[in-house]
PDB file of C-alpha atoms in Angstrom:
ATOM      1  CA  ALA A   1      10.693 -88.132  20.705  1.00 53.00           C
ATOM      2  CA  LEU A   2      13.648 -87.107  22.701  1.00 48.00           C
ATOM      3  CA  VAL A   3      15.100 -84.914  19.910  1.00 46.00           C
ATOM      4  CA  SER A   4      11.649 -83.312  19.351  1.00 53.00           C
ATOM      5  CA  THR A   5      11.499 -82.416  23.041  1.00 52.00           C
ATOM      6  CA  GLN A   6      14.943 -80.867  23.037  1.00 52.00           C
ATOM      7  CA  THR A   7      14.156 -78.999  19.827  1.00 55.00           C
ATOM      8  CA  THR A   8      10.896 -77.579  21.443  1.00 56.00           C
ATOM      9  CA  GLY A   9      12.921 -76.542  24.560  1.00 56.00           C
ATOM     10  CA  ILE A  10      15.356 -74.668  22.535  1.00 56.00           C
ATOM     11  CA  ASN A  11      12.653 -72.835  20.596  1.00 63.00           C
ATOM     12  CA  PHE A  12      11.208 -71.798  23.804  1.00 62.00           C
ATOM     13  CA  VAL A  13      14.397 -70.533  25.122  1.00 64.00           C
ATOM     14  CA  SER A  14      15.062 -68.673  21.653  1.00 69.00           C
ATOM     15  CA  LEU A  15      11.582 -67.150  21.917  1.00 69.00           C
ATOM     16  CA  TYR A  16      12.246 -66.184  25.626  1.00 67.00           C
ATOM     17  CA  TYR A  17      15.550 -64.316  24.594  1.00 72.00           C
ATOM     18  CA  TYR A  18      13.913 -62.811  21.525  1.00 72.00           C
ATOM     19  CA  ARG A  19      11.153 -61.280  23.619  1.00 74.00           C
ATOM     20  CA  MET A  20      13.592 -60.096  26.161  1.00 75.00           C
ATOM     21  CA  SER A  21      15.670 -58.500  23.502  1.00 76.00           C
ATOM     22  CA  LEU A  22      12.656 -56.900  21.931  1.00 78.00           C
ATOM     23  CA  LYS A  23      11.563 -55.382  25.330  1.00 78.00           C
ATOM     24  CA  GLN A  24      15.075 -54.128  25.770  1.00 80.00           C
ATOM     25  CA  LEU A  25      14.950 -52.652  22.403  1.00 81.00           C
ATOM     26  CA  GLN A  26      11.726 -50.901  23.015  1.00 80.00           C
ATOM     27  CA  LEU A  27      12.934 -49.555  26.290  1.00 82.00           C
ATOM     28  CA  GLU A  28      16.155 -48.103  24.558  1.00 81.00           C
ATOM     29  CA  THR A  29      13.934 -46.746  21.821  1.00 83.00           C
ATOM     30  CA  GLN A  30      11.750 -45.063  24.490  1.00 82.00           C
ATOM     31  CA  THR A  31      14.699 -43.533  26.283  1.00 83.00           C
ATOM     32  CA  LEU A  32      16.156 -42.399  22.861  1.00 84.00           C
ATOM     33  CA  LYS A  33      12.701 -40.589  22.179  1.00 82.00           C
ATOM     34  CA  THR A  34      12.760 -38.943  25.609  1.00 82.00           C
ATOM     35  CA  SER A  35      16.267 -37.845  24.992  1.00 81.00           C
ATOM     36  CA  LEU A  36      15.475 -36.362  21.646  1.00 83.00           C
ATOM     37  CA  GLN A  37      12.414 -34.395  23.090  1.00 82.00           C
ATOM     38  CA  CYS A  38      14.646 -33.037  25.686  1.00 83.00           C
ATOM     39  CA  LEU A  39      17.106 -32.078  23.099  1.00 83.00           C
ATOM     40  CA  LYS A  40      14.463 -30.498  21.087  1.00 80.00           C
ATOM     41  CA  SER A  41      13.169 -28.460  23.960  1.00 79.00           C
ATOM     42  CA  GLU A  42      16.858 -27.366  24.702  1.00 81.00           C
ATOM     43  CA  SER A  43      17.392 -26.465  21.243  1.00 83.00           C
ATOM     44  CA  ILE A  44      14.085 -24.275  21.082  1.00 83.00           C
ATOM     45  CA  LYS A  45      15.173 -22.569  24.233  1.00 80.00           C
ATOM     46  CA  LEU A  46      18.781 -22.026  22.862  1.00 85.00           C
ATOM     47  CA  PHE A  47      17.590 -20.558  19.769  1.00 82.00           C
ATOM     48  CA  SER A  48      15.043 -18.351  21.632  1.00 82.00           C
ATOM     49  CA  ASP A  49      17.818 -17.028  23.838  1.00 83.00           C
ATOM     50  CA  LEU A  50      20.018 -16.516  20.801  1.00 86.00           C
ATOM     51  CA  ASN A  51      17.487 -14.525  19.027  1.00 84.00           C
ATOM     52  CA  ARG A  52      16.876 -12.468  22.134  1.00 84.00           C
ATOM     53  CA  SER A  53      20.672 -11.899  22.426  1.00 84.00           C
ATOM     54  CA  LEU A  54      20.830 -10.901  18.708  1.00 85.00           C
ATOM     55  CA  LEU A  55      17.990  -8.516  19.173  1.00 83.00           C
ATOM     56  CA  GLU A  56      19.722  -6.835  22.037  1.00 81.00           C
ATOM     57  CA  VAL A  57      22.932  -6.567  20.187  1.00 79.00           C
ATOM     58  CA  LYS A  58      20.876  -5.076  17.141  1.00 76.00           C
ATOM     59  CA  ASN A  59      19.432  -2.569  19.450  1.00 74.00           C
ATOM     60  CA  ILE A  60      22.788  -1.569  20.814  1.00 73.00           C
ATOM     61  CA  VAL A  61      24.157  -1.236  17.422  1.00 68.00           C
ATOM     62  CA  ASN A  62      21.249   0.699  16.209  1.00 65.00           C
ATOM     63  CA  GLN A  63      21.840   3.223  19.060  1.00 65.00           C
ATOM     64  CA  TYR A  64      25.129   4.078  17.403  1.00 62.00           C
ATOM     65  CA  ASP A  65      24.329   3.361  13.608  1.00 62.00           C
ATOM     66  CA  THR A  66      22.420   6.301  12.294  1.00 65.00           C
ATOM     67  CA  SER A  67      22.598   4.857   8.697  1.00 70.00           C
ATOM     68  CA  THR A  68      19.687   2.615   9.259  1.00 75.00           C
ATOM     69  CA  VAL A  69      16.300   3.809  10.628  1.00 81.00           C
ATOM     70  CA  ASP A  70      13.234   1.982  11.043  1.00 84.00           C
ATOM     71  CA  PHE A  71       9.783   3.413  11.006  1.00 89.00           C
ATOM     72  CA  LYS A  72       6.227   2.066  11.501  1.00 91.00           C
ATOM     73  CA  ALA A  73       3.081   3.346   9.784  1.00 94.00           C
ATOM     74  CA  ILE A  74       0.805   5.630  11.899  1.00 95.00           C
ATOM     75  CA  GLY A  75      -2.306   4.561  10.145  1.00 91.00           C
ATOM     76  CA  THR A  76      -4.266   3.180   7.210  1.00 83.00           C
ATOM     77  CA  PHE A  77      -4.945   5.355   4.121  1.00 92.00           C
ATOM     78  CA  ARG A  78      -7.933   4.725   2.008  1.00 92.00           C
ATOM     79  CA  SER A  79      -8.056   6.433  -1.336  1.00 93.00           C
ATOM     80  CA  CYS A  80     -10.290   6.976  -4.564  1.00 92.00           C
ATOM     81  CA  PHE A  81      -7.108   5.785  -6.412  1.00 93.00           C
ATOM     82  CA  LEU A  82      -6.617   2.060  -6.316  1.00 92.00           C
ATOM     83  CA  THR A  83      -3.640   1.604  -8.502  1.00 90.00           C
ATOM     84  CA  LYS A  84      -0.749   3.803  -9.738  1.00 88.00           C
ATOM     85  CA  ASN A  85      -2.428   3.930 -13.198  1.00 87.00           C
ATOM     86  CA  GLY A  86      -4.537   7.041 -13.386  1.00 88.00           C
ATOM     87  CA  THR A  87      -3.179   8.543  -9.991  1.00 90.00           C
ATOM     88  CA  PRO A  88      -2.223  12.160 -10.391  1.00 90.00           C
ATOM     89  CA  ARG A  89       1.475  12.633 -10.069  1.00 88.00           C
ATOM     90  CA  GLN A  90       1.240  15.568  -7.698  1.00 89.00           C
ATOM     91  CA  PRO A  91      -1.399  16.646  -5.117  1.00 91.00           C
ATOM     92  CA  GLY A  92      -4.074  19.181  -5.741  1.00 90.00           C
ATOM     93  CA  LEU A  93      -4.182  18.425  -9.467  1.00 89.00           C
ATOM     94  CA  CYS A  94      -7.578  16.674  -8.760  1.00 92.00           C
ATOM     95  CA  GLN A  95      -9.658  18.924  -6.376  1.00 92.00           C
ATOM     96  CA  TYR A  96     -12.092  16.241  -5.547  1.00 93.00           C
ATOM     97  CA  ALA A  97      -9.688  13.404  -5.193  1.00 94.00           C
ATOM     98  CA  ARG A  98     -10.650  12.232  -1.650  1.00 93.00           C
ATOM     99  CA  GLY A  99      -9.050   9.829   0.913  1.00 93.00           C
ATOM    100  CA  SER A 100      -9.192   8.999   4.688  1.00 93.00           C
ATOM    101  CA  LEU A 101      -6.443   8.273   7.157  1.00 95.00           C
ATOM    102  CA  THR A 102      -7.402   6.405  10.202  1.00 94.00           C
ATOM    103  CA  ILE A 103      -4.768   6.505  12.982  1.00 95.00           C
ATOM    104  CA  THR A 104      -3.853   3.183  14.458  1.00 93.00           C
ATOM    105  CA  CYS A 105      -0.556   3.878  16.183  1.00 93.00           C
ATOM    106  CA  PHE A 106      -2.327   4.926  19.391  1.00 92.00           C
ATOM    107  CA  ASN A 107      -4.836   3.313  21.895  1.00 92.00           C
ATOM    108  CA  ASN A 108      -6.564   6.571  21.962  1.00 92.00           C
ATOM    109  CA  PRO A 109      -6.271   7.832  18.322  1.00 92.00           C
ATOM    110  CA  ALA A 110      -8.772  10.699  18.665  1.00 93.00           C
ATOM    111  CA  HIS A 111      -6.456  12.322  21.411  1.00 95.00           C
ATOM    112  CA  SER A 112      -3.552  12.622  18.775  1.00 95.00           C
ATOM    113  CA  LEU A 113      -5.847  14.599  16.452  1.00 95.00           C
ATOM    114  CA  GLU A 114      -7.138  17.060  18.951  1.00 95.00           C
ATOM    115  CA  GLN A 115      -7.286  20.678  17.465  1.00 95.00           C
ATOM    116  CA  ILE A 116      -5.977  19.444  14.181  1.00 95.00           C
ATOM    117  CA  SER A 117      -9.263  20.685  12.612  1.00 94.00           C
ATOM    118  CA  GLN A 118      -8.056  24.231  13.236  1.00 96.00           C
ATOM    119  CA  PHE A 119      -5.755  23.800  10.228  1.00 96.00           C
ATOM    120  CA  SER A 120      -6.807  23.543   6.639  1.00 96.00           C
ATOM    121  CA  TYR A 121      -3.958  21.898   5.146  1.00 97.00           C
ATOM    122  CA  LEU A 122      -1.643  18.992   6.258  1.00 97.00           C
ATOM    123  CA  TRP A 123       1.559  17.544   5.024  1.00 97.00           C
ATOM    124  CA  VAL A 124       1.456  13.887   4.555  1.00 97.00           C
ATOM    125  CA  LEU A 125       4.569  11.767   4.695  1.00 96.00           C
ATOM    126  CA  PHE A 126       4.412   8.392   3.223  1.00 95.00           C
ATOM    127  CA  VAL A 127       6.111   5.359   1.508  1.00 93.00           C
ATOM    128  CA  PHE A 128       5.811   4.698  -2.067  1.00 92.00           C
ATOM    129  CA  HIS A 129       5.200   1.054  -1.394  1.00 89.00           C
ATOM    130  CA  GLU A 130       4.189  -0.001  -5.061  1.00 87.00           C
ATOM    131  CA  ASN A 131       7.755   0.855  -6.521  1.00 83.00           C
ATOM    132  CA  GLY A 132       8.474  -2.770  -7.244  1.00 77.00           C
ATOM    133  CA  ASN A 133      12.024  -3.993  -6.861  1.00 68.00           C
ATOM    134  CA  LEU A 134      13.598  -1.309  -9.069  1.00 73.00           C
ATOM    135  CA  LYS A 135      16.821  -0.199  -7.821  1.00 82.00           C
ATOM    136  CA  PRO A 136      17.101   3.635  -7.537  1.00 85.00           C
ATOM    137  CA  LYS A 137      19.256   5.379  -9.851  1.00 89.00           C
ATOM    138  CA  ALA A 138      21.224   8.686  -9.659  1.00 93.00           C
ATOM    139  CA  LYS A 139      19.533  10.200 -12.629  1.00 93.00           C
ATOM    140  CA  VAL A 140      15.732   9.844 -13.495  1.00 89.00           C
ATOM    141  CA  SER A 141      13.538  11.062 -16.308  1.00 85.00           C
ATOM    142  CA  PRO A 142      10.665  13.195 -15.138  1.00 84.00           C
ATOM    143  CA  PRO A 143       7.504  13.080 -17.273  1.00 80.00           C
ATOM    144  CA  ARG A 144       7.746  16.806 -18.072  1.00 78.00           C
ATOM    145  CA  LEU A 145      11.173  16.261 -19.799  1.00 80.00           C
ATOM    146  CA  ASN A 146      10.012  13.566 -22.215  1.00 75.00           C
ATOM    147  CA  GLY A 147      12.913  11.331 -21.777  1.00 77.00           C
ATOM    148  CA  GLU A 148      15.627  13.869 -20.756  1.00 85.00           C
ATOM    149  CA  LYS A 149      17.179  13.019 -17.263  1.00 90.00           C
ATOM    150  CA  VAL A 150      18.037  15.047 -14.077  1.00 91.00           C
ATOM    151  CA  GLY A 151      19.439  14.081 -10.747  1.00 94.00           C
ATOM    152  CA  VAL A 152      17.014  12.140  -8.652  1.00 92.00           C
ATOM    153  CA  PHE A 153      17.182  14.629  -5.942  1.00 94.00           C
ATOM    154  CA  ALA A 154      16.178  17.433  -8.382  1.00 91.00           C
ATOM    155  CA  SER A 155      12.910  15.592  -9.052  1.00 90.00           C
ATOM    156  CA  ARG A 156      10.058  14.206  -7.234  1.00 90.00           C
ATOM    157  CA  SER A 157      10.518  10.737  -8.681  1.00 88.00           C
ATOM    158  CA  PRO A 158       8.959   7.990  -6.528  1.00 90.00           C
ATOM    159  CA  HIS A 159      12.115   5.974  -7.207  1.00 89.00           C
ATOM    160  CA  ARG A 160      14.512   7.236  -4.607  1.00 91.00           C
ATOM    161  CA  PRO A 161      17.127   5.728  -2.187  1.00 90.00           C
ATOM    162  CA  ASN A 162      14.554   6.074   0.372  1.00 91.00           C
ATOM    163  CA  ASN A 163      11.177   5.834  -1.112  1.00 91.00           C
ATOM    164  CA  ILE A 164       9.422   8.488   0.839  1.00 93.00           C
ATOM    165  CA  GLY A 165       6.927  10.914  -0.511  1.00 94.00           C
ATOM    166  CA  MET A 166       5.446  14.078   0.806  1.00 95.00           C
ATOM    167  CA  SER A 167       2.028  15.640  -0.204  1.00 96.00           C
ATOM    168  CA  LEU A 168       0.219  18.785   0.771  1.00 96.00           C
ATOM    169  CA  VAL A 169      -3.497  17.910   1.157  1.00 96.00           C
ATOM    170  CA  LYS A 170      -6.707  19.782   2.254  1.00 96.00           C
ATOM    171  CA  LEU A 171      -8.266  18.796   5.436  1.00 96.00           C
ATOM    172  CA  GLU A 172     -11.948  18.297   5.023  1.00 93.00           C
ATOM    173  CA  GLY A 173     -12.931  17.036   8.445  1.00 92.00           C
ATOM    174  CA  VAL A 174     -12.176  14.791  11.471  1.00 93.00           C
ATOM    175  CA  VAL A 175     -14.256  12.188  12.952  1.00 91.00           C
ATOM    176  CA  ASP A 176     -12.916  10.275  15.970  1.00 89.00           C
ATOM    177  CA  GLY A 177      -9.447   8.739  14.867  1.00 92.00           C
ATOM    178  CA  THR A 178     -10.070   9.507  11.080  1.00 93.00           C
ATOM    179  CA  LEU A 179      -9.005  12.355   8.939  1.00 95.00           C
ATOM    180  CA  PHE A 180     -10.830  13.069   5.774  1.00 94.00           C
ATOM    181  CA  LEU A 181      -8.745  14.522   3.069  1.00 95.00           C
ATOM    182  CA  SER A 182      -9.114  15.845  -0.531  1.00 94.00           C
ATOM    183  CA  GLY A 183      -6.559  16.960  -3.329  1.00 95.00           C
ATOM    184  CA  VAL A 184      -4.822  13.498  -2.712  1.00 95.00           C
ATOM    185  CA  ASP A 185      -2.244  11.778  -4.865  1.00 94.00           C
ATOM    186  CA  LEU A 186      -1.761   8.565  -2.595  1.00 94.00           C
ATOM    187  CA  ILE A 187      -3.023   5.127  -3.718  1.00 93.00           C
ATOM    188  CA  ASP A 188      -5.272   3.032  -1.575  1.00 92.00           C
ATOM    189  CA  GLY A 189      -3.321   1.150   1.112  1.00 91.00           C
ATOM    190  CA  THR A 190      -0.300   3.643   1.266  1.00 94.00           C
ATOM    191  CA  PRO A 191       1.602   3.370   4.515  1.00 94.00           C
ATOM    192  CA  VAL A 192       1.611   6.943   6.185  1.00 96.00           C
ATOM    193  CA  LEU A 193       4.697   7.779   8.250  1.00 96.00           C
ATOM    194  CA  ASP A 194       3.450  11.070   9.611  1.00 96.00           C
ATOM    195  CA  ILE A 195       1.150  14.018   9.315  1.00 97.00           C
ATOM    196  CA  LYS A 196       2.096  17.811  10.098  1.00 96.00           C
ATOM    197  CA  PRO A 197       0.001  20.841   9.875  1.00 97.00           C
ATOM    198  CA  TYR A 198       0.737  23.333   7.038  1.00 97.00           C
ATOM    199  CA  ILE A 199       1.703  26.689   8.584  1.00 95.00           C
ATOM    200  CA  SER A 200       2.037  29.257   5.882  1.00 92.00           C
ATOM    201  CA  ILE A 201       4.361  31.608   7.960  1.00 92.00           C
ATOM    202  CA  TYR A 202       6.867  28.895   8.122  1.00 92.00           C
ATOM    203  CA  ASP A 203       6.224  26.652   5.111  1.00 92.00           C
ATOM    204  CA  SER A 204       6.061  29.616   2.450  1.00 90.00           C
ATOM    205  CA  PRO A 205       9.586  31.222   1.549  1.00 88.00           C
ATOM    206  CA  LYS A 206       9.954  34.706   2.713  1.00 86.00           C
ATOM    207  CA  SER A 207      11.999  35.568  -0.494  1.00 89.00           C
ATOM    208  CA  PRO A 208      11.150  34.678  -4.225  1.00 88.00           C
ATOM    209  CA  SER A 209      11.837  31.252  -5.026  1.00 87.00           C
ATOM    210  CA  LYS A 210      13.248  29.930  -8.318  1.00 89.00           C
ATOM    211  CA  GLN A 211      12.782  26.698 -10.285  1.00 88.00           C
ATOM    212  CA  PRO A 212      13.793  25.500 -13.656  1.00 88.00           C
ATOM    213  CA  ALA A 213      11.690  26.345 -16.635  1.00 85.00           C
ATOM    214  CA  TRP A 214      10.431  22.639 -17.348  1.00 83.00           C
ATOM    215  CA  ILE A 215       8.586  22.728 -13.904  1.00 83.00           C
ATOM    216  CA  CYS A 216       6.304  25.686 -15.215  1.00 79.00           C
ATOM    217  CA  SER A 217       6.230  24.726 -18.878  1.00 73.00           C
ATOM    218  CA  PRO A 218       4.346  21.417 -19.613  1.00 66.00           C
ATOM    219  CA  PRO A 219       5.924  19.338 -22.419  1.00 59.00           C
ATOM    220  CA  SER A 220       2.820  19.453 -24.503  1.00 65.00           C
ATOM    221  CA  ALA A 221      -0.557  21.290 -24.287  1.00 70.00           C
ATOM    222  CA  PRO A 222      -3.122  19.777 -21.846  1.00 75.00           C
ATOM    223  CA  LEU A 223      -5.121  17.081 -23.471  1.00 82.00           C
ATOM    224  CA  SER A 224      -8.720  17.807 -24.637  1.00 88.00           C
ATOM    225  CA  VAL A 225     -11.385  15.782 -23.012  1.00 93.00           C
ATOM    226  CA  PHE A 226     -14.666  14.822 -24.286  1.00 94.00           C
ATOM    227  CA  PHE A 227     -17.479  12.504 -22.688  1.00 95.00           C
ATOM    228  CA  SER A 228     -19.359  10.167 -24.924  1.00 95.00           C
ATOM    229  CA  PRO A 229     -23.138   9.954 -24.360  1.00 94.00           C
ATOM    230  CA  GLU A 230     -22.623   6.530 -22.860  1.00 95.00           C
ATOM    231  CA  ALA A 231     -20.159   7.718 -20.383  1.00 95.00           C
ATOM    232  CA  LEU A 232     -22.374  10.540 -19.351  1.00 95.00           C
ATOM    233  CA  ALA A 233     -25.243   8.259 -18.947  1.00 95.00           C
ATOM    234  CA  ASP A 234     -22.986   6.024 -16.874  1.00 94.00           C
ATOM    235  CA  ILE A 235     -22.006   8.883 -14.518  1.00 95.00           C
ATOM    236  CA  ALA A 236     -25.734   9.842 -14.052  1.00 94.00           C
ATOM    237  CA  SER A 237     -26.827   6.321 -13.287  1.00 92.00           C
ATOM    238  CA  LEU A 238     -24.334   5.975 -10.360  1.00 91.00           C
ATOM    239  CA  GLU A 239     -25.132   6.241  -6.606  1.00 88.00           C
ATOM    240  CA  TYR A 240     -22.804   8.610  -4.879  1.00 89.00           C
ATOM    241  CA  ALA A 241     -21.167   8.647  -1.370  1.00 85.00           C
ATOM    242  CA  PRO A 242     -22.765  10.395   1.483  1.00 81.00           C
ATOM    243  CA  VAL A 243     -22.139  14.242   1.667  1.00 79.00           C
ATOM    244  CA  ASP A 244     -21.038  14.245   5.304  1.00 71.00           C
ATOM    245  CA  ASN A 245     -17.559  12.732   6.143  1.00 61.00           C
ATOM    246  CA  ALA A 246     -18.132   9.117   7.039  1.00 59.00           C
ATOM    247  CA  VAL A 247     -16.099   5.905   6.897  1.00 58.00           C
ATOM    248  CA  MET A 248     -18.139   3.543   4.853  1.00 55.00           C
ATOM    249  CA  SER A 249     -19.296   0.489   6.619  1.00 52.00           C
ATOM    250  CA  LYS A 250     -18.196  -2.858   5.707  1.00 50.00           C
ATOM    251  CA  LYS A 251     -21.708  -3.758   4.636  1.00 58.00           C
ATOM    252  CA  ALA A 252     -21.993  -0.800   2.346  1.00 57.00           C
ATOM    253  CA  VAL A 253     -18.563  -1.429   0.949  1.00 52.00           C
ATOM    254  CA  LYS A 254     -19.319  -5.212   0.330  1.00 54.00           C
ATOM    255  CA  LYS A 255     -22.552  -4.361  -1.565  1.00 59.00           C
ATOM    256  CA  ARG A 256     -20.952  -1.633  -3.670  1.00 55.00           C
ATOM    257  CA  LYS A 257     -24.263   0.341  -3.718  1.00 70.00           C
ATOM    258  CA  CYS A 258     -22.590   3.655  -3.964  1.00 82.00           C
ATOM    259  CA  LEU A 259     -19.125   5.230  -4.564  1.00 87.00           C
ATOM    260  CA  ARG A 260     -16.823   5.441  -1.674  1.00 87.00           C
ATOM    261  CA  PHE A 261     -15.538   9.105  -1.978  1.00 90.00           C
ATOM    262  CA  PHE A 262     -17.006  10.990  -4.712  1.00 91.00           C
ATOM    263  CA  GLN A 263     -20.267  12.750  -3.518  1.00 90.00           C
ATOM    264  CA  SER A 264     -22.020  13.801  -6.719  1.00 92.00           C
ATOM    265  CA  LYS A 265     -21.846  13.269 -10.501  1.00 93.00           C
ATOM    266  CA  GLU A 266     -20.286  16.712 -11.056  1.00 95.00           C
ATOM    267  CA  GLU A 267     -17.427  15.740  -8.717  1.00 94.00           C
ATOM    268  CA  LEU A 268     -16.731  12.513 -10.717  1.00 95.00           C
ATOM    269  CA  HIS A 269     -17.040  14.143 -14.057  1.00 96.00           C
ATOM    270  CA  GLN A 270     -14.695  17.056 -13.008  1.00 95.00           C
ATOM    271  CA  SER A 271     -12.168  14.597 -11.346  1.00 95.00           C
ATOM    272  CA  ILE A 272     -12.101  12.306 -14.509  1.00 95.00           C
ATOM    273  CA  ASN A 273     -11.523  15.418 -16.650  1.00 94.00           C
ATOM    274  CA  ASP A 274      -8.642  16.596 -14.189  1.00 93.00           C
ATOM    275  CA  ILE A 275      -6.970  13.287 -14.118  1.00 92.00           C
ATOM    276  CA  ILE A 276      -6.915  13.080 -17.985  1.00 91.00           C
ATOM    277  CA  GLN A 277      -5.871  16.666 -18.483  1.00 88.00           C
ATOM    278  CA  ALA A 278      -2.771  16.025 -16.345  1.00 85.00           C
ATOM    279  CA  ASP A 279      -1.965  13.194 -18.720  1.00 84.00           C
ATOM    280  CA  PRO A 280      -1.598  10.091 -16.502  1.00 83.00           C
ATOM    281  CA  ARG A 281       0.072   8.206 -19.586  1.00 81.00           C
ATOM    282  CA  SER A 282       3.570   6.812 -19.121  1.00 75.00           C
ATOM    283  CA  LEU A 283       6.235   7.686 -21.541  1.00 72.00           C
ATOM    284  CA  PHE A 284       5.871   4.192 -23.043  1.00 76.00           C
ATOM    285  CA  ARG A 285       2.096   4.680 -23.621  1.00 77.00           C
ATOM    286  CA  LYS A 286       2.637   8.094 -25.122  1.00 77.00           C
ATOM    287  CA  LYS A 287       4.874   6.634 -27.787  1.00 76.00           C
ATOM    288  CA  GLN A 288       2.067   4.184 -28.607  1.00 78.00           C
ATOM    289  CA  GLY A 289       0.169   7.169 -30.024  1.00 77.00           C
ATOM    290  CA  ASN A 290      -3.693   6.556 -30.657  1.00 83.00           C
ATOM    291  CA  THR A 291      -4.685   3.933 -28.130  1.00 86.00           C
ATOM    292  CA  VAL A 292      -7.451   2.841 -25.715  1.00 89.00           C
ATOM    293  CA  PHE A 293      -6.795   2.174 -22.180  1.00 89.00           C
ATOM    294  CA  SER A 294      -8.603   2.338 -18.860  1.00 91.00           C
ATOM    295  CA  PHE A 295      -7.869   3.345 -15.179  1.00 92.00           C
ATOM    296  CA  PRO A 296      -9.759   2.567 -11.921  1.00 92.00           C
ATOM    297  CA  VAL A 297     -11.090   5.474  -9.800  1.00 93.00           C
ATOM    298  CA  ASP A 298     -13.129   5.151  -6.593  1.00 91.00           C
ATOM    299  CA  SER A 299     -15.315   2.039  -7.322  1.00 88.00           C
ATOM    300  CA  VAL A 300     -15.484   2.409 -11.142  1.00 92.00           C
ATOM    301  CA  ASP A 301     -13.354   1.688 -14.165  1.00 93.00           C
ATOM    302  CA  VAL A 302     -12.948   4.548 -16.645  1.00 94.00           C
ATOM    303  CA  LYS A 303     -12.277   3.525 -20.230  1.00 94.00           C
ATOM    304  CA  VAL A 304     -10.793   6.211 -22.690  1.00 93.00           C
ATOM    305  CA  GLU A 305      -9.719   6.481 -26.177  1.00 92.00           C
ATOM    306  CA  VAL A 306      -6.888   8.740 -27.430  1.00 90.00           C
ATOM    307  CA  LYS A 307      -6.721  10.026 -30.851  1.00 89.00           C
ATOM    308  CA  ASP A 308      -4.353  12.891 -31.810  1.00 82.00           C
ATOM    309  CA  GLU A 309      -4.072  14.219 -28.280  1.00 80.00           C
ATOM    310  CA  VAL A 310      -7.837  14.235 -28.044  1.00 90.00           C
ATOM    311  CA  VAL A 311      -9.292  11.918 -25.315  1.00 92.00           C
ATOM    312  CA  THR A 312     -12.924  10.608 -25.490  1.00 94.00           C
ATOM    313  CA  VAL A 313     -14.220   8.846 -22.204  1.00 94.00           C
ATOM    314  CA  LEU A 314     -15.921   5.924 -23.511  1.00 94.00           C
ATOM    315  CA  SER A 315     -17.448   4.424 -20.410  1.00 94.00           C
ATOM    316  CA  VAL A 316     -17.554   4.763 -16.696  1.00 94.00           C
ATOM    317  CA  SER A 317     -18.633   1.353 -15.144  1.00 90.00           C
ATOM    318  CA  LYS A 318     -18.348  -0.995 -12.287  1.00 87.00           C
ATOM    319  CA  ASN A 319     -16.935  -4.352 -13.343  1.00 82.00           C
ATOM    320  CA  ASP A 320     -15.088  -7.382 -11.958  1.00 81.00           C
ATOM    321  CA  TYR A 321     -11.640  -5.836 -12.319  1.00 83.00           C
ATOM    322  CA  VAL A 322     -12.494  -2.900  -9.930  1.00 82.00           C
ATOM    323  CA  THR A 323     -14.424  -5.219  -7.495  1.00 82.00           C
ATOM    324  CA  ASN A 324     -11.331  -7.547  -7.382  1.00 84.00           C
ATOM    325  CA  LEU A 325      -9.128  -4.636  -6.676  1.00 82.00           C
ATOM    326  CA  LEU A 326     -11.330  -3.486  -3.775  1.00 81.00           C
ATOM    327  CA  LYS A 327     -11.248  -6.975  -2.300  1.00 79.00           C
ATOM    328  CA  ILE A 328      -7.484  -7.213  -2.648  1.00 77.00           C
ATOM    329  CA  SER A 329      -6.998  -3.845  -0.914  1.00 72.00           C
ATOM    330  CA  GLY A 330      -9.556  -4.798   1.780  1.00 71.00           C
ATOM    331  CA  ALA A 331     -11.379  -1.568   1.192  1.00 65.00           C
TER     332      ALA A 331
END
C-alpha cells in the first residue's frame, strides 16, 4: 500500500510538471507567433519602402534616359474589324469601314474635343498590339513585293522596333467624348496614343514627292468579286446600325439585333467588295492557290471561295465565332 501511494504521488508530480511545461511551451509559441506577425508587418513595410525608393530612382533615371519612353492610351477604339484577318492594310481602302474612339484620359473628355469637328480628317497614332512576340527585323517583305525584302523603315510594316502605327481617317461626327470615324484600318480594341487634325497646308508636301514603283504598281490585278445568291440574301436579311452617330448601348450589343457600324446593305456590300479587292490574303494563303476562308467584319462572318483569282462570297452570317469575338473584346 505504501508503494502504491508513493507511485501515485510521483504520477501527480509528473503530471503537474508536464502541465507546467505545456503551459510554458504554449506561452513561448504565442510569443513566437507575435514576433513572426511583427516581423511580417515590418517586412511588408520594408518592401513597400523599397519599392517606393526604386520607383523614385526609376523616375530620376528616366529624366535623363531618353532611350525609354512610356505612353498611356488616350482612349478605347471600337472598330468594325475584329481581327487582323480581313482588316485593310492601309486606311481609306474601305470607305465605309467605321470605328469610334472614346476618350478616357481626361475627367472631362468632351472638353478635349472642342472644335475638333471643324476638321474633316484626323491622324490617329496607335499601337499594333496584336503583333505577337515576333522580334522586329531590319528587313521585311511588304505584300506588294511578293516576298522581296526592303528595309523596315522603307515600309509600313506593323513589325517595327516601336510598333506604332499612323492612319489618316475621316471624321464623321463627335458626340460628347466620342469620335466617329470612317476609312479606318484599326482592329477593335486598338490602344490609341494620340489624335491630331490633318491640316492640308502643312501635311501636304509643297514640292512633288517621289516613291518607288512597287508602291503604285500592285503585284497583280485586283481580284474579281462576285456575290452568290445566298450571300445577297444574307445581306438583305440583316438589320443595320442607326444612321446617326451613336455608341451602341450594352443592351443592343448584347442582343446583337443589328450591326454595330454599317448603316445599310449597300454599305456592307461595298465594304466586303473593297476588302476582298484589296486582297487581305497573306503570302502563305496566296501560295495555297484555290481555297475557302472567312473573315469577320462588324457582327458577321464573311465566307469566300477563291478560284483562279476570282472570289465568290458564299455567305454573310452571324455565328458563334463572331459572337465569341465580340464577347472577348467587350464590344
